[in-house]
Coordinates of C-alpha atoms in Angstrom, one line a residue:
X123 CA 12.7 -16.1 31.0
X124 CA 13.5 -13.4 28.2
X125 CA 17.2 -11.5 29.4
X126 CA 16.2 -8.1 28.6
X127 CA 18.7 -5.4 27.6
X128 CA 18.4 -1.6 29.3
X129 CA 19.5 1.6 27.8
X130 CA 21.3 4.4 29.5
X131 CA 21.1 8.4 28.5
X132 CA 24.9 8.8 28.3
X133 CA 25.9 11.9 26.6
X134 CA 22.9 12.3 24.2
X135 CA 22.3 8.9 23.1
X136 CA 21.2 5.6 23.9
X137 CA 23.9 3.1 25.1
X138 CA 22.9 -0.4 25.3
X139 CA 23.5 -2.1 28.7
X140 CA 25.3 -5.7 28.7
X141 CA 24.0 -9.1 29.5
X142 CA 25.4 -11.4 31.0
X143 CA 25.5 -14.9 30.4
X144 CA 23.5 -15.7 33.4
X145 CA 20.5 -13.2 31.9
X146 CA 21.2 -10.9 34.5
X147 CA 21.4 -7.3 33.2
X148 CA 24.2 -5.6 34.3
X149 CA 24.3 -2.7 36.4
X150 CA 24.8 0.4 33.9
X151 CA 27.7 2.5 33.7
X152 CA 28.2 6.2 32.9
X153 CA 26.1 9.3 33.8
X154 CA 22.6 9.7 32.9
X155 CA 22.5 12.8 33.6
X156 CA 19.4 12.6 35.9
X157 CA 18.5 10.5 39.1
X158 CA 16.9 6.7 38.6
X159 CA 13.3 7.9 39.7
X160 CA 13.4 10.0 36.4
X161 CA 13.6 6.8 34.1
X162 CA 10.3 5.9 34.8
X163 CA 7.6 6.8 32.6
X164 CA 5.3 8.4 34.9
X165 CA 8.1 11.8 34.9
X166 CA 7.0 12.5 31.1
X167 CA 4.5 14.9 30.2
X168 CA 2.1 15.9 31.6
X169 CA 3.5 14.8 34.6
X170 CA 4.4 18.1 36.4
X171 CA 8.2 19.6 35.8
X172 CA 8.1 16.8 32.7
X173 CA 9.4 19.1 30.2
X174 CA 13.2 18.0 30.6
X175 CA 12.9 13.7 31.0
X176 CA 10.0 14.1 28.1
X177 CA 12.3 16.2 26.1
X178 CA 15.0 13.6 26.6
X179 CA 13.4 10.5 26.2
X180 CA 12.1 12.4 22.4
X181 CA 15.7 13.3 21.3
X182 CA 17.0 9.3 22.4
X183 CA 14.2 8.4 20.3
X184 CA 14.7 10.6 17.2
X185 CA 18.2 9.2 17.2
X186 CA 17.2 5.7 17.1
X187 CA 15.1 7.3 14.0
X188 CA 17.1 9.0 12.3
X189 CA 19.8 6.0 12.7
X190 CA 17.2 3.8 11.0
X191 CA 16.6 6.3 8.2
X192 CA 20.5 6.6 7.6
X193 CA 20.8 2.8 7.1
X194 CA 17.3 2.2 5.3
X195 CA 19.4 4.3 2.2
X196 CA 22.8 2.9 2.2
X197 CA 23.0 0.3 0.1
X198 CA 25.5 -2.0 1.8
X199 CA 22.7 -2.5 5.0
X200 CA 20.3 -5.7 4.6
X201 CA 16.6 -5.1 3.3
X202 CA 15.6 -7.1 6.0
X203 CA 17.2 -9.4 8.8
X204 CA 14.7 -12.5 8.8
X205 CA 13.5 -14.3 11.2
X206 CA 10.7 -17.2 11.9
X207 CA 7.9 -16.4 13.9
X208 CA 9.1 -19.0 16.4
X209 CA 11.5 -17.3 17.0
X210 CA 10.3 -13.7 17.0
X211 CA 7.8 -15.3 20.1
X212 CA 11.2 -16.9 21.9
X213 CA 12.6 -14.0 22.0
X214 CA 16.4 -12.6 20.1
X215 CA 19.0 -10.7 22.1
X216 CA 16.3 -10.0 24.8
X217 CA 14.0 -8.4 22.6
X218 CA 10.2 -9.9 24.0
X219 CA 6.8 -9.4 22.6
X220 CA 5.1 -10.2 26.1
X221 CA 3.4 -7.6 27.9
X222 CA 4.3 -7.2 31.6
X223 CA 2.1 -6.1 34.8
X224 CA 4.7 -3.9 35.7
X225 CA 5.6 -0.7 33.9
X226 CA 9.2 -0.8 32.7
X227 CA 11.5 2.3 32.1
X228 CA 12.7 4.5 29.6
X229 CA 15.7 3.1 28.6
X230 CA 14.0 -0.4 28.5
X231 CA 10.9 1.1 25.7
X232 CA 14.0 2.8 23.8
X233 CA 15.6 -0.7 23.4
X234 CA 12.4 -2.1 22.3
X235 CA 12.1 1.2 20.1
X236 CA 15.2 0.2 18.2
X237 CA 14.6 -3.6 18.5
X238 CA 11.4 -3.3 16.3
X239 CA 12.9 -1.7 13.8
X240 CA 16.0 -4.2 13.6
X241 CA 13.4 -7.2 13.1
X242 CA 11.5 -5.2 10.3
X243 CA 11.4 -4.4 6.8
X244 CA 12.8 -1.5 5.6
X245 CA 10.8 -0.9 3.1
X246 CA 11.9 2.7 2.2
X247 CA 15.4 0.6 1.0
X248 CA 16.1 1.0 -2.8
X249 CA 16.6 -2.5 -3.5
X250 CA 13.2 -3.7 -1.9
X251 CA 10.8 -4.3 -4.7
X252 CA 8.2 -6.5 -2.9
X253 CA 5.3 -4.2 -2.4
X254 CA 3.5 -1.0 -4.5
X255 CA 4.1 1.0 -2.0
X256 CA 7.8 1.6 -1.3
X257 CA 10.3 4.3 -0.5
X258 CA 10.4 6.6 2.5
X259 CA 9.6 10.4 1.7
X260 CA 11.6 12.8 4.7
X261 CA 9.2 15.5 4.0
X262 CA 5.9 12.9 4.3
X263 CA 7.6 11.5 7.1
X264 CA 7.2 15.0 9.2
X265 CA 4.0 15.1 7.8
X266 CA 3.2 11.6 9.6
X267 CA 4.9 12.9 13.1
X268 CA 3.2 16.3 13.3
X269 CA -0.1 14.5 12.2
X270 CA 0.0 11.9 15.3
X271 CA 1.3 15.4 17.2
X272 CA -2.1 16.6 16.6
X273 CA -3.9 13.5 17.6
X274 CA -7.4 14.8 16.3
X275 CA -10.0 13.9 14.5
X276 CA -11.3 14.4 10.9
X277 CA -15.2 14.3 11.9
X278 CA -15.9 17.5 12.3
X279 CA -14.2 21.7 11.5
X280 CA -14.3 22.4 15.3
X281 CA -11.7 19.7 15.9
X282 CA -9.7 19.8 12.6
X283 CA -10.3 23.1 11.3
X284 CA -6.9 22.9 9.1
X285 CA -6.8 19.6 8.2
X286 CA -10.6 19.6 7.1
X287 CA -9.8 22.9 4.4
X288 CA -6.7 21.3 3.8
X289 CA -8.6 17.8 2.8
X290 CA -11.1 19.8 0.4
X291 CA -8.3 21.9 -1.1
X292 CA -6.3 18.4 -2.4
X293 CA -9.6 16.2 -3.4
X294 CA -10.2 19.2 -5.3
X295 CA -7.0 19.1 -6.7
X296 CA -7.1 15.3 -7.6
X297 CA -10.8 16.2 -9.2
X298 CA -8.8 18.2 -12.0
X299 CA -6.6 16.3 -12.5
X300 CA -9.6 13.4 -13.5
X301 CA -10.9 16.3 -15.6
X302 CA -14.3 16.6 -13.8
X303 CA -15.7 20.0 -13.5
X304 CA -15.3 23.0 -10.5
X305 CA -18.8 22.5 -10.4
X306 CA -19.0 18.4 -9.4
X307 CA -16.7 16.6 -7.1
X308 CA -16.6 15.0 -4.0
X309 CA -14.6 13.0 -2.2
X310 CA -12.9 11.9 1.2
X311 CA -9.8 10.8 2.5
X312 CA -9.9 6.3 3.4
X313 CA -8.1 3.7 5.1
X314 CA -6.9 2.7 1.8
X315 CA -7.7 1.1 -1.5
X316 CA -9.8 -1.5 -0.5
X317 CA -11.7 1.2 1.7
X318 CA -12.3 3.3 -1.4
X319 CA -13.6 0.4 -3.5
X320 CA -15.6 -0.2 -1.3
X321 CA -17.0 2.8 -1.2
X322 CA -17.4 2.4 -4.9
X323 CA -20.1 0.2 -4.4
X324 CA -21.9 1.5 -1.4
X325 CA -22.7 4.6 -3.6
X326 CA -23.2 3.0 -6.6
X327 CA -25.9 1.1 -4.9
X328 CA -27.1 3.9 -3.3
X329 CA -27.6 5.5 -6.2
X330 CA -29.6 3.4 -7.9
X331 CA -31.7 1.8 -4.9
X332 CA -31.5 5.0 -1.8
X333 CA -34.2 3.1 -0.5
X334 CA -31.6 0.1 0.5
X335 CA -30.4 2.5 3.4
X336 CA -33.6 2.2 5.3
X337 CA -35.1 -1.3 4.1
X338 CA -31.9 -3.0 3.5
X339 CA -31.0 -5.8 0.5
X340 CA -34.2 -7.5 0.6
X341 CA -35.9 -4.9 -0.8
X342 CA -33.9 -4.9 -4.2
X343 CA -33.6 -7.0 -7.1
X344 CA -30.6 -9.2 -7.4
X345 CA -27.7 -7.4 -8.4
X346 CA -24.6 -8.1 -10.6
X347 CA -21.2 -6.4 -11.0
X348 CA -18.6 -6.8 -13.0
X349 CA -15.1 -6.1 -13.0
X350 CA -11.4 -7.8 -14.9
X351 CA -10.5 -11.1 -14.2
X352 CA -7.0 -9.1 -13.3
X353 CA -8.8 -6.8 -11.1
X354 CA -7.9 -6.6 -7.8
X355 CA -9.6 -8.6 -4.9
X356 CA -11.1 -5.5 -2.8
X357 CA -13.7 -5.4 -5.7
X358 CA -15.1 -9.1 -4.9
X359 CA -14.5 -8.3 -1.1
X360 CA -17.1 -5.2 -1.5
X361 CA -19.6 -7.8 -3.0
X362 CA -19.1 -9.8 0.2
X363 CA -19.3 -7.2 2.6
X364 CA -22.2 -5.2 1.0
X365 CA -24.4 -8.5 0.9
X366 CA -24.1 -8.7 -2.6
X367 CA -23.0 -12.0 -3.0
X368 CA -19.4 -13.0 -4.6
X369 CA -21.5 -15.5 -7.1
X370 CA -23.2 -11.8 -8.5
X371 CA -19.7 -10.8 -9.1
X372 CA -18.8 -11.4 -13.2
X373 CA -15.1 -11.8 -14.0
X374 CA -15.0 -10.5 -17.1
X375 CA -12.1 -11.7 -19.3
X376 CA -9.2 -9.7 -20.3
X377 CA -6.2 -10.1 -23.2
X378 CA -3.2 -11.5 -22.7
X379 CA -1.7 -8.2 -21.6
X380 CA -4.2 -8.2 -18.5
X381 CA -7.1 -5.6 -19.6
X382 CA -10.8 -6.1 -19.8
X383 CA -11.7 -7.0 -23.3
X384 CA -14.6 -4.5 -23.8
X385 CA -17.0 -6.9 -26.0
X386 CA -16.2 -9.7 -23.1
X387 CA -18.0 -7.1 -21.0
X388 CA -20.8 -6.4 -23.1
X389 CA -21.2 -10.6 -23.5
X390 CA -21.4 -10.9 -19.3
X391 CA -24.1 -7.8 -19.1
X392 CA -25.9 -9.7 -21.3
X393 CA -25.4 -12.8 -19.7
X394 CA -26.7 -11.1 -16.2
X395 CA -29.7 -9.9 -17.8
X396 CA -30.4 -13.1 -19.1
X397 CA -30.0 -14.2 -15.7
X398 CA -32.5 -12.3 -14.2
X399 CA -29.9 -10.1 -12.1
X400 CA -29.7 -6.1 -12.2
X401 CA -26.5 -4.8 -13.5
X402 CA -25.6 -2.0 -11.9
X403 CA -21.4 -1.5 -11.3
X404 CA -18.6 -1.8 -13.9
X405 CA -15.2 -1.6 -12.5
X406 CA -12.2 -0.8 -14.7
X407 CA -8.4 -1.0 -13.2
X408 CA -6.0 1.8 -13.8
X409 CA -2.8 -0.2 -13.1
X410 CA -3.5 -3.7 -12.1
X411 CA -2.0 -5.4 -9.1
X412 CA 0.4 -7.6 -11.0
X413 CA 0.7 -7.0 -14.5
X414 CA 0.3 -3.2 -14.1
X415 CA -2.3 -3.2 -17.1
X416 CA -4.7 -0.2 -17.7
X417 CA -8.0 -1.4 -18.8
X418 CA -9.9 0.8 -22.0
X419 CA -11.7 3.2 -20.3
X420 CA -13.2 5.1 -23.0
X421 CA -14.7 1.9 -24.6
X422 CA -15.8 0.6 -21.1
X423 CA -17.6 3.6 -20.7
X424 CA -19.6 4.0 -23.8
X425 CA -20.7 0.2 -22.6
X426 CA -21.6 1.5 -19.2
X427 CA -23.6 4.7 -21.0
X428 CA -25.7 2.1 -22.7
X429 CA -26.5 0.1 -20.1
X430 CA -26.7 3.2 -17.6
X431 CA -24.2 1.9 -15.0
X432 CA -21.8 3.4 -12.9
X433 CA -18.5 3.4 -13.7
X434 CA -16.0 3.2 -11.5
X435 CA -11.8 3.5 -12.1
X436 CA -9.8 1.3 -9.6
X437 CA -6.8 3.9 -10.2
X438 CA -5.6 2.7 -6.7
X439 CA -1.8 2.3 -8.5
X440 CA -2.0 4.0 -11.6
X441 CA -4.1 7.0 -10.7
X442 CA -0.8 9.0 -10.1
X443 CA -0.1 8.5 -13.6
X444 CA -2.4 11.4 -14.2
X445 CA 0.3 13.9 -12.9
X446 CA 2.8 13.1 -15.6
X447 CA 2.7 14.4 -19.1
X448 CA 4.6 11.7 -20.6
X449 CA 1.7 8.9 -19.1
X450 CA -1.7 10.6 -18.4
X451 CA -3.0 9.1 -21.6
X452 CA -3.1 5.8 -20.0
X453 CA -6.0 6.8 -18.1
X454 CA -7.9 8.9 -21.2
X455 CA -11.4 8.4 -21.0
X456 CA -11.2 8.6 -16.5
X457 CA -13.5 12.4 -16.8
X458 CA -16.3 9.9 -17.7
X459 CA -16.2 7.6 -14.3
X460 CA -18.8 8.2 -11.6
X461 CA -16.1 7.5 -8.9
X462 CA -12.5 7.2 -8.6
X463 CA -9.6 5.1 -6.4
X464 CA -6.4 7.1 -6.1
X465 CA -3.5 5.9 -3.2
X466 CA -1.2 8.6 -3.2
X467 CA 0.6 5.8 -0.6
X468 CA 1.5 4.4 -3.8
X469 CA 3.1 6.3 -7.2
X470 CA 3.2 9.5 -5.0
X471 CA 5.5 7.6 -2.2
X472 CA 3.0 9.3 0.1
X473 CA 3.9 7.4 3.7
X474 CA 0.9 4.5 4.1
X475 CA -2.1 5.0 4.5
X476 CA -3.4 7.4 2.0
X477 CA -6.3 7.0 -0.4
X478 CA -8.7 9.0 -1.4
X479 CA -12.4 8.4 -3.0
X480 CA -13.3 10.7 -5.0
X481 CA -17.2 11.1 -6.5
X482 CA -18.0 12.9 -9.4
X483 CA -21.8 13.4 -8.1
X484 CA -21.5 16.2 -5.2
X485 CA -24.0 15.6 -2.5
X486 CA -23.9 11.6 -2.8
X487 CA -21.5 10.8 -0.4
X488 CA -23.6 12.7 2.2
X489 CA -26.8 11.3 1.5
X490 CA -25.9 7.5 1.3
X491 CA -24.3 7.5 4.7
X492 CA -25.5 10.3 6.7
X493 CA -26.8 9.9 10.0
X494 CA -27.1 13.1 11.9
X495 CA -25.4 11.9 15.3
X496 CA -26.3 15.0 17.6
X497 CA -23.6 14.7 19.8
X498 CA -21.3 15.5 17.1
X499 CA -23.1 16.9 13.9
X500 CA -25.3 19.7 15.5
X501 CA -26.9 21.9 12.8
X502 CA -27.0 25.3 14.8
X503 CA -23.1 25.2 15.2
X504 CA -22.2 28.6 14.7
X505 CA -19.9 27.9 11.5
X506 CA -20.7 26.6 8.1
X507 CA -21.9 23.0 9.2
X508 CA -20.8 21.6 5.7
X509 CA -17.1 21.5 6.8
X510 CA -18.6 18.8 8.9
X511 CA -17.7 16.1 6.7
X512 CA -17.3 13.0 9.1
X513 CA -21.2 12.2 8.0
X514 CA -20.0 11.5 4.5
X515 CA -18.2 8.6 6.0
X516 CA -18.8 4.9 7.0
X517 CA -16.5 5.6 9.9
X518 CA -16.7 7.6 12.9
X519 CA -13.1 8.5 13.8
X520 CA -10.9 9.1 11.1
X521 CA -7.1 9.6 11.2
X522 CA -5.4 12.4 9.7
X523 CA -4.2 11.2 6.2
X524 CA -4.5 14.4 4.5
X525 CA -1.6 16.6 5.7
X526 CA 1.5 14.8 4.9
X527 CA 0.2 14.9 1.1
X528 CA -0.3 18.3 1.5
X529 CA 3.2 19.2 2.8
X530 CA 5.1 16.9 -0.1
X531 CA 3.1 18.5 -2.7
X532 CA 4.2 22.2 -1.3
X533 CA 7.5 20.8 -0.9
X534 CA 7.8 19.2 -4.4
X535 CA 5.4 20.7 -6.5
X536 CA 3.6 19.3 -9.2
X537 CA 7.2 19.4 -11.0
X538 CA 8.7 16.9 -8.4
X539 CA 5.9 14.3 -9.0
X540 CA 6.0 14.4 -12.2
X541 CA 9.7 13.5 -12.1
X542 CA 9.6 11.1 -9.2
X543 CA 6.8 9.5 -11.4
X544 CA 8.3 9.8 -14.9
X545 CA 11.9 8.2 -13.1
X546 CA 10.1 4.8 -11.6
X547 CA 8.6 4.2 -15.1
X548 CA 12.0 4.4 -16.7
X549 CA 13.2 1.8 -14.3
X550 CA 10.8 -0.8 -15.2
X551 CA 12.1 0.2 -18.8
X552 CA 15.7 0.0 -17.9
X553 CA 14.7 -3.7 -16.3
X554 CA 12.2 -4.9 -19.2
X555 CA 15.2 -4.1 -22.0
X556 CA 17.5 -5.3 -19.4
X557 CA 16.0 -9.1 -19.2
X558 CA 15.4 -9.5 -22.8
X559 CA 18.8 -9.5 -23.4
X560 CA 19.3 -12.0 -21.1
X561 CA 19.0 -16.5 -21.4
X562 CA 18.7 -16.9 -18.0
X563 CA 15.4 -15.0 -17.9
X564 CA 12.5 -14.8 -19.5
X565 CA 9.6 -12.0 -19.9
X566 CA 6.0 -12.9 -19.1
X567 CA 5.6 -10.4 -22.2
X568 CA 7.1 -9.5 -24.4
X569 CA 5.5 -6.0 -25.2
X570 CA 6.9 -2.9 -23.3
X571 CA 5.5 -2.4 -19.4
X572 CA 2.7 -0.1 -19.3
X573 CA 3.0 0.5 -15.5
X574 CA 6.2 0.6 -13.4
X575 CA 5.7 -3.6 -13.3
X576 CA 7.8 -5.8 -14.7
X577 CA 7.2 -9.4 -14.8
X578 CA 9.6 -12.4 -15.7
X579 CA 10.5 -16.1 -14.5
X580 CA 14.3 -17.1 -14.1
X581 CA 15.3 -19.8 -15.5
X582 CA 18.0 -22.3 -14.1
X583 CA 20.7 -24.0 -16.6
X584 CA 18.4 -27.3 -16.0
X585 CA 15.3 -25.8 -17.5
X586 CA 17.3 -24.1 -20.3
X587 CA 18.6 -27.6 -21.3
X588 CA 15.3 -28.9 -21.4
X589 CA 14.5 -30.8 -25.3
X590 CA 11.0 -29.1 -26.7
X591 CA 8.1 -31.2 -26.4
X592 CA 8.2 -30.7 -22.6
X593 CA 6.6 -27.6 -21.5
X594 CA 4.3 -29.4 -19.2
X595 CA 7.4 -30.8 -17.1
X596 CA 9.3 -27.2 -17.3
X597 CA 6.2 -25.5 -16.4
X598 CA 6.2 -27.7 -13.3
X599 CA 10.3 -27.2 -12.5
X600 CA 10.0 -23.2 -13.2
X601 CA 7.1 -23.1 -10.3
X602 CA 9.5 -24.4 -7.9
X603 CA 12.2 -21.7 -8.9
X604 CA 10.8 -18.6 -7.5
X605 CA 9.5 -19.9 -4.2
X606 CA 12.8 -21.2 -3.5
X607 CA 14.8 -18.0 -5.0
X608 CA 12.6 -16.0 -2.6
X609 CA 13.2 -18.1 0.7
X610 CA 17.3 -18.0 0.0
X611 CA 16.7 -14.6 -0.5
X612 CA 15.0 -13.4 2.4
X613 CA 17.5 -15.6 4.0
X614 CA 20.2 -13.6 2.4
X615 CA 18.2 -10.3 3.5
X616 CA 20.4 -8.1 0.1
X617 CA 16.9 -7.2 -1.5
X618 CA 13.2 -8.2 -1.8
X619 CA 11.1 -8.9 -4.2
X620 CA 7.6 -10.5 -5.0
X621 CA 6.0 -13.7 -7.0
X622 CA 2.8 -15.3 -8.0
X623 CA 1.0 -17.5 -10.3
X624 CA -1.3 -16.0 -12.6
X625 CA -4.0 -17.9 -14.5
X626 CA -2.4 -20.2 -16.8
X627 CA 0.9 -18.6 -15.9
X628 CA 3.1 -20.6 -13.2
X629 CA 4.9 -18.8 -10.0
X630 CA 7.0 -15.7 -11.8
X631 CA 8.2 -12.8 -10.1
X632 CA 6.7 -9.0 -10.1
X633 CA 9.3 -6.3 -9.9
X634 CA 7.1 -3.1 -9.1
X635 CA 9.1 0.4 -8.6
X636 CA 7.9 3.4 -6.7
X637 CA 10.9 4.6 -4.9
X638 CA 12.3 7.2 -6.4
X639 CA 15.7 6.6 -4.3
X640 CA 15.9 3.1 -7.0
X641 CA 18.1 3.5 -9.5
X642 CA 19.8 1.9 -12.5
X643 CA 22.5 -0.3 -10.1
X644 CA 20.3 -1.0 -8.0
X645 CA 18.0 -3.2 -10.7
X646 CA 21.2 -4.7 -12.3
X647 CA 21.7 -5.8 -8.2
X648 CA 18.3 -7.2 -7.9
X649 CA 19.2 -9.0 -11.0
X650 CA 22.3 -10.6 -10.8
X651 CA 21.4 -11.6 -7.3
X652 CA 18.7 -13.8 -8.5
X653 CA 21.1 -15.2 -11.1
X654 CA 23.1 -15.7 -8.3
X655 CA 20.7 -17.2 -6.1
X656 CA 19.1 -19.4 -8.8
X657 CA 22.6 -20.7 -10.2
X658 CA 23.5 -23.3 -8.1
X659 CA 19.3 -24.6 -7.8
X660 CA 19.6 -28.2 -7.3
X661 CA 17.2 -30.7 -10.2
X662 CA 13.9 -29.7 -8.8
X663 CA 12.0 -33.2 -8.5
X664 CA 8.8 -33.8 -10.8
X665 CA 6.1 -34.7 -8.9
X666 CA 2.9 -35.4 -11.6
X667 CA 0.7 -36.1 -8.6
X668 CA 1.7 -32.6 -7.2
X669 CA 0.6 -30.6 -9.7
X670 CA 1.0 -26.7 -10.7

């Protein structure tokens, strides 16, 4: 039996109710300012004379919000307070995951407001480093709450008349910024990168087969695509999900820095052809997932003119490199894709989800998925039907991603990105000269990050001390050490950050920045606690059966 804690409205804010040892809950003390029949749910809005509990309930939980906020930026609170899924299921401090029959209070769902955020990730922390998209925008976050205010839908004008114009004012905005032309562009908002990419492929294919929407893949040739060996998975996924077939997908090798090595692309067109298959799809990464390596566009497309492929820029991390001066000409040569990945969730610190695809060829995006469902997509509407964009879609219902981008970039400007984007950059430069001063670490690369990634193994005094002529055993002893740096410091709950194998290259960790609250202490914390952490590693056991 889980004790479960209650909540009283005493003087403005939520006071948690005592348990006893028996798991009773103890009869709460204070005022609440309104009779017991009130906590129940059924008295909010719309429920008639609502207006004061609903009103209440809202400002308890805004407090338990803005509480959260508060500690997510000071420095002294944990990144994260771990625990098992074990016991997440058990149950801590009366905080359950089961879902009664019976309704239960206010004051109970405000508990279990505040309980879900204890048991989280505060990912909007400046030391957490684990994932591209970090940081916690105040200004996006309003944009978030007045979006789920709204509650609509992004099918059709009559439903969304703002948020539709405001959707075609910001693709159109991310179009020049590519370089494309006021005359082409298209584009729509996605449930994120992998969504995009996807979408990548779907009109790709379209546009070379538009006869695969009514007789499907049987109808076509074999097909082939290729994309970096670095690229990121969504890419292969597509393949999958498209019927395309992950065996049609060509990795194509890339340098040691992690791009696509143009003539290695040339080499696996040919080697399709030879094959028999139908190249048709070249994607290039803007920023891949772990080394944070921008592939040559400009080569890559002179390759895909030649062959007459589409070209498409995975620009899912990198693409808001475009709005800095200082950076843009990473991505020279983007003007010439057929499509585009951009997550504003990600370099913008845009609050998840929100990605857009955006399609150089206007009209495309219509064609390839249309499907004219009358009850929603009538044409003698008595407005310009075109603002009906939910037809350019592979969903049906769409969720407002849209307007919190819109309110950050009125808020900041183009100015403030540039900034915010030009500041996370110099972090990963700050850490890069940072670790190659150091014994204890060492660089994956040497060269200068082109991204905001940084990428390096720790090395314990044991390794250090190894005599040359082993690398195979210290290769083996340095996969152990992140895995077990990570799980003491999760444990420890200070800060976060990621690791993975790559290729030839054993477990090493990936520092990525995108908050712009990070700053220069906070990487020389993130590294002297894994010093800290890794310094007293016990002799990690060779096991030659075991492998890398």
């Amino acid at each position: 039996m889980h004790v479960r804690r209650r909540a009283s409205f005493i003087m403005g804010r939520v006071s948690p109710g005592s348990v006893s040892r028996h798991g009773d809950t103890q009869r709460e003390t204070g005022n609440a300012g309104y009779n017991k029949e009130a906590r129940k749910n059924k008295y909010l809005l719309p429920a008639e004379n609502g207006e004061k509990v609903t009103r209440l309930f809202l400002r308890e939980l805004l407090n338990i919000l803005l509480a959260y906020i508060n500690k997510s930026q000071n420095r002294s609170s944990k990144v994260l307070d771990f625990h098992y899924p074990h016991q997440l299921k058990e149950g801590r401090e009366g905080f359950s995951l089961e879902l009664p029959d019976q309704p239960e209070n206010l004051e109970q769902l405000l508990v279990d407001c505040r309980d879900t955020l204890k048991y989280g990730v505060k990912t909007g922390h400046p030391r957490f480093f684990n994932q591209l998209s970090t940081g916690l925008d105040i200004i996006g976050l309003a944009g978030e709450w007045l979006t789920s205010t709204a509650n609509t839908n992004m099918f059709t004008y009559e439903v969304a008349p703002v948020f539709i114009l405001m959707e075609e004012v910001i693709l159109k905005k991310m179009q020049t910024f590519i370089g494309w032309s006021e005359e082409e562009g298209d584009g729509i908002f996605s449930p994120g990168g992998t969504m995009s990419n996807l979408y990548s492929v779907l009109l790709a294919r379209y546009h070379f087969f538009p006869h695969v929407k009514t007789e499907g893949m049987h109808a076509l040739p074999r097909l082939a695509l290729f994309t970096s060996a670095h690229s990121h998975y969504s890419i292969k996924k597509s393949a999958v999900t498209l019927g395309i077939g992950s065996e049609n997908v060509f990795l194509v090798k890339c340098d040691e820095r992690g791009k696509m090595i143009p003539a290695e692309l040339e080499y696996s067109i040919q080697t399709a052809k030879g094959k028999g298959l139908f190249p048709f799809y070249v994607n290039t990464t803007a920023g891949t997932t772990v080394y944070g390596a921008f592939d040559p566009i400009s080569d890559i497309a002179d390759i895909c003119e030649n062959h007459g492929l589409w070209l498409h820029v995975d620009g899912a991390w990198g693409g808001g490199l475009l709005l800095s001066e200082r950076h843009r000409t990473k991505l020279r040569g983007i003007e010439r894709a057929s499509s585009v990945t951009w997550n504003p969730h990600k370099m913008m610190c845009v609050p998840l989800q929100c990605s857009a695809i955006l399609v150089r060829k206007k009209g495309l995006l219509q064609k390839c998925n249309q499907l004219s469902a009358e009850y929603l997509f009538q044409m003698d509407k008595h407005y310009d039907t075109s603002y009906d964009t939910g037809d350019k879609t592979i969903q049906c219902g769409r969720h407002v991603d849209v307007f919190k981008l819109w309110l950050m970039w009125k808020a900041k400007g183009l100015e403030g990105f540039k900034a915010q984007i030009d500041h996370c950059l110099e972090n990963a430069e700050y850490l890069h000269c940072k670790l190659q001063n150091r014994k204890d670490f060492q660089l994956v690369f040497q060269s200068k990050p082109e991204h905001s990634n940084v990428c390096f193994w720790y090395l314990p005094s044991y390794v250090r001390s190894m005599p040359p002529g082993t690398e195979r055993n210290r290769d083996v002893h340095v996969s152990k050490v992140a895995p077990k740096i990570k799980a003491k410091m999760m444990e420890s709950g200070a800060t976060m950050v990621g690791y993975q194998p790559l290729g030839d290259k054993v477990n090493f960790f990936r520092c990525v920045f995108s908050n712009p609250a990070t700053q220069k202490a906070d990487v020389d914390f993130l590294v002297d606690e894994i010093a800290r952490l890794g310094s007293n590693l016990s002799h990690l056991k060779y096991e030659p059966n075991q492998g890398v």
